[in-house]
Structures are given as C-alpha cells and as structure tokens.
Amino acid sequence: MNPFHIELRTLPAEGRHVAGTLPPAFFDLAPGDSVQAASPLAYDLRILREGDSLHVSGSLEAGFSLQCGRCLERFPHRVRLENFEEEAPLENESTTDLTELVREDILLALPSYPRCEDGNVEQRECPAEGKFERDDTPDADGLPGAERGIWNALDQLK
Ligand SMILES: [Zn+2]
C-alpha cells in the first residue's frame, strides 16, 4: 500500500504520522537514466489536512547513483531533506496522491549538472578534472590552464 495515497475519509483531524521505507522503484527511473536510485526511500512524515490542502512535513532520505558529466563515471550521492515541508492542494474530496510531490521534491534536490565533487557519500576527485575544460588561470609556471591541459594530454602520450 502506498503511504502517500491519502484517503481523506480516514485521515484523522489531528493528522497522520507515516514512517517507513519504499523500494528504489518508487522513483520510477528508467534503467538507462543517468540518475539511478540506489537505496530505498526512507520517509517520516506528518500529513495534516488544512482546509483545501494537505500539509506534509517531516524528513525524507534516499541514495542515488549519479553520472559525472565530465568523466562519465558514476558516484554515490545521498539526498537528505530534514525539514521537508509542502502544501499539496486536494485533488478531490475523496483521495489525494502525494507520490509525485514527494518524488519530484527529492529528484529536484539532486545536482542538475552532476560532477564527481558533488558526491556527498565519499570524497572523490574527478579523474577528468582540468584535462578537457578550458580555464585561463595560470599555474606556477605561468602557463594558462588550457595550455597546461594540452601539456598534460601530451605527457600521457609518452
Ligand atoms: Zn568526474
């Protein structure tokens, strides 16, 4: 049973507390997506009706595997929303489904252009860092970054 599928008739006036886990499939990500759910979703929420909307508050946590846009390697990233708070308008007088709201809020908390250094599970240096991207900060020898990148690339040919 989906805990985010709220039947208003059975929702107590003082609200309902729901806590537990849901399998990674909850996020409905395609196998080829650069974002993959890597752990169950842990939820701990209070759901309260306030007039024409549901007030949802609590915490959400889930683990993901992201693909670095620079080196294309995968790295783990955890989303923790400790003070999650949302108002969901009632869909009708009988049921309201909070699934999309929860799913989207968690996915929106992921970096939009993931890079290795965004990983918050393990310290990670991007293996492609500085190799292909132009930057014009001179290094100790006074070479601009872009040129330094070329020299690094040439070094690897030796
Ligand atoms: Zn990387």
mmCIF file of C-alpha atoms and ligand atoms in Angstrom:
data_model
loop_
_atom_site.group_PDB
_atom_site.id
_atom_site.type_symbol
_atom_site.label_atom_id
_atom_site.label_comp_id
_atom_site.label_asym_id
_atom_site.label_seq_id
_atom_site.Cartn_x
_atom_site.Cartn_y
_atom_site.Cartn_z
ATOM 1 C CA MET A 1 0.000 0.000 0.000
ATOM 2 C CA ASN A 2 1.292 3.410 -0.950
ATOM 3 C CA PRO A 3 1.515 5.562 2.215
ATOM 4 C CA PHE A 4 1.323 8.703 0.054
ATOM 5 C CA HIS A 5 -2.073 7.798 -1.288
ATOM 6 C CA ILE A 6 -4.267 9.657 1.180
ATOM 7 C CA GLU A 7 -7.896 8.797 1.720
ATOM 8 C CA LEU A 8 -9.380 11.908 3.252
ATOM 9 C CA ARG A 9 -12.213 9.998 4.903
ATOM 10 C CA THR A 10 -9.762 8.063 7.053
ATOM 11 C CA LEU A 11 -7.364 10.915 7.761
ATOM 12 C CA PRO A 12 -7.696 11.857 11.442
ATOM 13 C CA ALA A 13 -8.371 15.531 12.230
ATOM 14 C CA GLU A 14 -5.080 15.725 14.145
ATOM 15 C CA GLY A 15 -3.211 14.356 11.124
ATOM 16 C CA ARG A 16 -1.408 11.106 10.469
ATOM 17 C CA HIS A 17 2.189 10.125 11.027
ATOM 18 C CA VAL A 18 3.653 7.814 8.391
ATOM 19 C CA ALA A 19 7.163 6.369 8.560
ATOM 20 C CA GLY A 20 8.936 3.548 6.768
ATOM 21 C CA THR A 21 10.773 2.725 3.588
ATOM 22 C CA LEU A 22 9.821 2.194 -0.040
ATOM 23 C CA PRO A 23 11.878 0.313 -2.656
ATOM 24 C CA PRO A 24 14.068 2.292 -5.151
ATOM 25 C CA ALA A 25 11.442 1.540 -7.831
ATOM 26 C CA PHE A 26 9.374 4.282 -6.164
ATOM 27 C CA PHE A 27 11.401 6.829 -8.147
ATOM 28 C CA ASP A 28 10.346 5.271 -11.434
ATOM 29 C CA LEU A 29 13.668 5.954 -13.174
ATOM 30 C CA ALA A 30 14.462 4.208 -16.441
ATOM 31 C CA PRO A 31 17.413 1.747 -16.418
ATOM 32 C CA GLY A 32 19.337 3.914 -18.889
ATOM 33 C CA ASP A 33 18.876 7.181 -16.965
ATOM 34 C CA SER A 34 21.988 8.960 -15.756
ATOM 35 C CA VAL A 35 20.263 9.184 -12.354
ATOM 36 C CA GLN A 36 19.631 5.844 -10.655
ATOM 37 C CA ALA A 37 18.004 5.207 -7.304
ATOM 38 C CA ALA A 38 20.489 3.238 -5.234
ATOM 39 C CA SER A 39 18.693 2.754 -1.933
ATOM 40 C CA PRO A 40 15.169 2.562 -0.542
ATOM 41 C CA LEU A 41 13.419 5.828 0.212
ATOM 42 C CA ALA A 42 13.167 6.455 3.958
ATOM 43 C CA TYR A 43 10.247 8.657 4.934
ATOM 44 C CA ASP A 44 8.999 10.064 8.200
ATOM 45 C CA LEU A 45 6.152 12.477 7.584
ATOM 46 C CA ARG A 46 3.173 14.066 9.226
ATOM 47 C CA ILE A 47 0.169 14.595 6.981
ATOM 48 C CA LEU A 48 -2.457 17.066 8.115
ATOM 49 C CA ARG A 49 -5.471 18.470 6.357
ATOM 50 C CA GLU A 50 -5.660 22.235 6.374
ATOM 51 C CA GLY A 51 -8.748 23.462 4.537
ATOM 52 C CA ASP A 52 -8.347 22.719 0.848
ATOM 53 C CA SER A 53 -4.853 21.321 1.082
ATOM 54 C CA LEU A 54 -2.704 18.757 2.818
ATOM 55 C CA HIS A 55 0.213 19.953 4.869
ATOM 56 C CA VAL A 56 3.100 17.497 4.632
ATOM 57 C CA SER A 57 6.128 17.864 6.867
ATOM 58 C CA GLY A 58 8.964 15.710 8.128
ATOM 59 C CA SER A 59 12.045 14.096 6.662
ATOM 60 C CA LEU A 60 12.948 12.184 3.509
ATOM 61 C CA GLU A 61 16.148 10.395 2.632
ATOM 62 C CA ALA A 62 17.314 8.362 -0.353
ATOM 63 C CA GLY A 63 20.545 7.260 -2.028
ATOM 64 C CA PHE A 64 21.297 7.750 -5.697
ATOM 65 C CA SER A 65 23.947 6.935 -8.228
ATOM 66 C CA LEU A 66 24.767 9.883 -10.474
ATOM 67 C CA GLN A 67 26.894 10.131 -13.577
ATOM 68 C CA CYS A 68 29.576 12.800 -13.684
ATOM 69 C CA GLY A 69 29.106 14.954 -16.783
ATOM 70 C CA ARG A 70 32.859 15.397 -17.117
ATOM 71 C CA CYS A 71 34.387 11.921 -16.739
ATOM 72 C CA LEU A 72 31.129 9.909 -17.169
ATOM 73 C CA GLU A 73 31.932 7.779 -14.133
ATOM 74 C CA ARG A 74 29.269 7.020 -11.548
ATOM 75 C CA PHE A 75 29.374 8.173 -7.966
ATOM 76 C CA PRO A 76 27.009 7.892 -4.979
ATOM 77 C CA HIS A 77 25.012 10.849 -3.732
ATOM 78 C CA ARG A 78 22.564 10.994 -0.820
ATOM 79 C CA VAL A 79 19.607 13.326 -0.579
ATOM 80 C CA ARG A 80 18.522 14.226 2.943
ATOM 81 C CA LEU A 81 15.589 16.562 3.376
ATOM 82 C CA GLU A 82 15.419 17.060 7.143
ATOM 83 C CA ASN A 83 12.828 19.818 7.222
ATOM 84 C CA PHE A 84 10.672 18.852 4.315
ATOM 85 C CA GLU A 85 7.516 20.939 4.168
ATOM 86 C CA GLU A 86 4.928 21.144 1.408
ATOM 87 C CA GLU A 87 1.326 22.130 0.813
ATOM 88 C CA ALA A 88 -0.494 19.821 -1.569
ATOM 89 C CA PRO A 89 -3.842 21.024 -2.892
ATOM 90 C CA LEU A 90 -6.624 18.442 -2.512
ATOM 91 C CA GLU A 91 -7.288 16.679 -5.808
ATOM 92 C CA ASN A 92 -10.896 15.996 -4.817
ATOM 93 C CA GLU A 93 -12.914 15.261 -1.705
ATOM 94 C CA SER A 94 -12.022 11.578 -1.506
ATOM 95 C CA THR A 95 -8.331 10.962 -2.226
ATOM 96 C CA THR A 96 -5.108 12.848 -2.842
ATOM 97 C CA ASP A 97 -1.920 11.225 -4.044
ATOM 98 C CA LEU A 98 1.295 12.731 -2.686
ATOM 99 C CA THR A 99 3.549 10.346 -4.631
ATOM 100 C CA GLU A 100 4.509 12.793 -7.391
ATOM 101 C CA LEU A 101 5.123 15.599 -4.928
ATOM 102 C CA VAL A 102 7.498 13.522 -2.821
ATOM 103 C CA ARG A 103 9.255 12.035 -5.836
ATOM 104 C CA GLU A 104 9.778 15.366 -7.563
ATOM 105 C CA ASP A 105 10.959 17.216 -4.483
ATOM 106 C CA ILE A 106 13.633 14.601 -3.875
ATOM 107 C CA LEU A 107 14.784 14.486 -7.513
ATOM 108 C CA LEU A 108 14.902 18.301 -7.612
ATOM 109 C CA ALA A 109 17.336 18.221 -4.702
ATOM 110 C CA LEU A 110 19.881 16.403 -6.906
ATOM 111 C CA PRO A 111 22.541 18.493 -8.677
ATOM 112 C CA SER A 112 21.347 19.353 -12.209
ATOM 113 C CA TYR A 113 24.827 19.002 -13.735
ATOM 114 C CA PRO A 114 26.445 16.352 -11.552
ATOM 115 C CA ARG A 115 30.193 16.400 -11.154
ATOM 116 C CA CYS A 116 32.327 13.994 -9.110
ATOM 117 C CA GLU A 117 32.914 16.656 -6.455
ATOM 118 C CA ASP A 118 29.152 16.840 -5.786
ATOM 119 C CA GLY A 119 29.326 13.352 -4.271
ATOM 120 C CA ASN A 120 28.494 13.626 -0.556
ATOM 121 C CA VAL A 121 28.998 9.984 0.349
ATOM 122 C CA GLU A 122 32.704 9.572 -0.372
ATOM 123 C CA GLN A 123 35.443 12.081 -1.142
ATOM 124 C CA ARG A 124 36.031 11.940 -4.844
ATOM 125 C CA GLU A 125 38.298 13.706 -7.262
ATOM 126 C CA CYS A 126 37.157 13.814 -10.832
ATOM 127 C CA PRO A 127 39.685 11.876 -12.953
ATOM 128 C CA ALA A 128 38.932 14.229 -15.854
ATOM 129 C CA GLU A 129 39.211 17.418 -13.806
ATOM 130 C CA GLY A 130 41.109 20.117 -15.700
ATOM 131 C CA LYS A 131 42.008 17.856 -18.613
ATOM 132 C CA PHE A 132 39.461 18.927 -21.143
ATOM 133 C CA GLU A 133 37.965 22.080 -19.768
ATOM 134 C CA ARG A 134 39.398 25.442 -20.705
ATOM 135 C CA ASP A 135 40.427 27.646 -17.869
ATOM 136 C CA ASP A 136 42.809 30.525 -18.064
ATOM 137 C CA THR A 137 44.159 30.545 -14.543
ATOM 138 C CA PRO A 138 47.934 30.462 -14.837
ATOM 139 C CA ASP A 139 49.737 27.741 -12.860
ATOM 140 C CA ALA A 140 53.081 28.068 -11.063
ATOM 141 C CA ASP A 141 54.976 28.091 -14.391
ATOM 142 C CA GLY A 142 52.771 30.870 -15.686
ATOM 143 C CA LEU A 143 51.070 28.667 -18.257
ATOM 144 C CA PRO A 144 47.349 29.301 -18.679
ATOM 145 C CA GLY A 145 45.164 26.371 -17.645
ATOM 146 C CA ALA A 146 44.096 25.491 -21.176
ATOM 147 C CA GLU A 147 47.711 25.145 -22.302
ATOM 148 C CA ARG A 148 48.550 23.192 -19.169
ATOM 149 C CA GLY A 149 45.754 20.787 -20.154
ATOM 150 C CA ILE A 150 47.385 20.266 -23.544
ATOM 151 C CA TRP A 151 50.746 19.546 -21.919
ATOM 152 C CA ASN A 152 49.119 17.046 -19.574
ATOM 153 C CA ALA A 153 47.490 15.346 -22.532
ATOM 154 C CA LEU A 154 50.831 15.237 -24.383
ATOM 155 C CA ASP A 155 52.524 13.813 -21.289
ATOM 156 C CA GLN A 156 50.124 10.927 -21.355
ATOM 157 C CA LEU A 157 51.086 10.060 -24.924
ATOM 158 C CA LYS A 158 54.691 9.423 -23.894
HETATM 159 ZN ZN ZN B 1 34.048 13.124 -12.835
#
